[in-house]
Amino acid sequence: MAVREMAPKANGEACGVCGGRTYVIERRGDQAQARICACSEHCSVCGGRGHVLVEREGEFSQKMGPRRYEVMETCTCTKLRTRIARFDALGLPASAAHANFENYRSYEEAQDRGRSVAMQFAYQYVQGGSSKGYIISGPVGTGKTHLLAATLAHLALELGVRGRYVEISLLYATIRRGFQEGKSGGEIIGPLSEVEVLAIDELGKGRGSPFEMETLDELIARRYNAGRTTLFATNYSLEPERRAMRSAAPSGYRTTDDSRSAAREAELLRERVGERIYSRLCELCTFVEFPKETPDRRRPRQEMNAPMHHAAGNGRPQGR
C-alpha cells in the first residue's frame, strides 16, 4: 500500500498510531476493517462540514476576460471516509488485514515477479479504464492471498475503487444458504458482477459439481462481457497441458501414496474449471506461477512456536 506523507502532530512529529496515513486497519471478527485515526478525526480544513470553498479562475468570454469565482468541493476528510467505507466493503479476511506490498516476503524469483505484477497493476490502475487482471498459482502458504489483499487495499484506500474479495468455496456456501432463504444465485452473484475489481481466491477449489461450475461460469461470463477486471489466486497449475508422468523407481514399484501425490501434482486449473473459463482467463489475466517447491510461509512460524515435548512420566523437557 502506498504510504502517504506523514501527517504531523502538534509537536511536529508524525502520528505514532497511523504513521501518517490518517487511517488504521484492524481485525474485527473474521474481517479486516479500517477506521479514521484519532489524529485525523477533527478536520482542520473544513471544520467538520465535509466540504470547502475553493477559488478558481476561468475565462467565460473574451470580452470579460479571466474571472475569479468560488466553487464548493468535497473536503479530503469526506474522501477519506468514502475510501474507508470502500475498504470495509471489500470483505478481506482478518488474516490479511495488514497485508501490503512492503511486508510481502518472497523466497523465490517467481514470488518477486508475482509481487511486481500485483504492484504494477495496483499502482498503474486507471479507474473506469480496461485493465488486464492477473492470476497467481502456487502451493498453499506462499502469499497469494496476501497479494490479492494488498492490491485491493491499495485500490480502495488510495484510489477509492469499489472492489470485493471472495473465497470461491465460501461463495458457493453463501449461495446454497440463499436458496434456503428463497434467494436465487443471480441475486448473490449480481453485486459481484458489478464491482469494478473482483478478487477470486482459491479458484478451482470444490467438488466440481454442475452447480459450482455453472455458478463460476456465470460470474466470470458476466464480468468478461462487461469488460470488468478480475484477479485470481489458485493452488492449481496454470500449465496448459499435463506433463509426462515422472518415471517410477527402477523397480517399477509405486506405492499408493506415490500415485496420489503424482495425481495431485498433475492437477491443472484448466481441468478444474473447464476449457471455456480457462480460455477467458488467458485473455483476461497475466499468468504468474510459483514453483511447487516454494516453501509454506506459515510452517516456519508454527514450527518455531511449537510447544516443547515432555518425556513420559517425569514431566521434564527432553534434551534439545
mmCIF file of C-alpha atoms in Angstrom, residues 125-126 128-133 193-197 219-230 283-284:
data_model
loop_
_atom_site.group_PDB
_atom_site.id
_atom_site.type_symbol
_atom_site.label_atom_id
_atom_site.label_comp_id
_atom_site.label_asym_id
_atom_site.label_seq_id
_atom_site.Cartn_x
_atom_site.Cartn_y
_atom_site.Cartn_z
ATOM 1 C CA TYR A 125 -4.623 1.165 -12.362
ATOM 2 C CA VAL A 126 -6.848 3.722 -14.091
ATOM 3 C CA GLY A 128 -13.015 3.404 -15.467
ATOM 4 C CA GLY A 129 -10.456 2.012 -17.882
ATOM 5 C CA SER A 130 -9.964 -1.534 -19.121
ATOM 6 C CA SER A 131 -7.150 -3.128 -17.121
ATOM 7 C CA LYS A 132 -5.843 -6.661 -17.548
ATOM 8 C CA GLY A 133 -6.003 -8.596 -14.296
ATOM 9 C CA SER A 193 -20.598 -8.913 -11.274
ATOM 10 C CA GLU A 194 -20.847 -5.143 -10.963
ATOM 11 C CA VAL A 195 -17.933 -4.162 -8.695
ATOM 12 C CA GLU A 196 -15.058 -2.539 -10.534
ATOM 13 C CA VAL A 197 -12.399 -5.029 -9.382
ATOM 14 C CA LEU A 219 -19.859 -14.941 -12.640
ATOM 15 C CA ILE A 220 -16.841 -14.866 -14.945
ATOM 16 C CA ALA A 221 -19.016 -14.558 -18.056
ATOM 17 C CA ARG A 222 -20.853 -11.541 -16.638
ATOM 18 C CA ARG A 223 -17.621 -9.779 -15.774
ATOM 19 C CA TYR A 224 -15.994 -10.775 -19.060
ATOM 20 C CA ASN A 225 -18.916 -9.440 -21.106
ATOM 21 C CA ALA A 226 -18.955 -6.180 -19.117
ATOM 22 C CA GLY A 227 -15.208 -5.678 -19.543
ATOM 23 C CA ARG A 228 -14.585 -5.632 -15.782
ATOM 24 C CA THR A 229 -11.295 -6.555 -14.170
ATOM 25 C CA THR A 230 -10.940 -9.776 -12.179
ATOM 26 C CA GLU A 283 -7.402 -13.277 -22.288
ATOM 27 C CA LEU A 284 -8.258 -11.564 -19.002
#
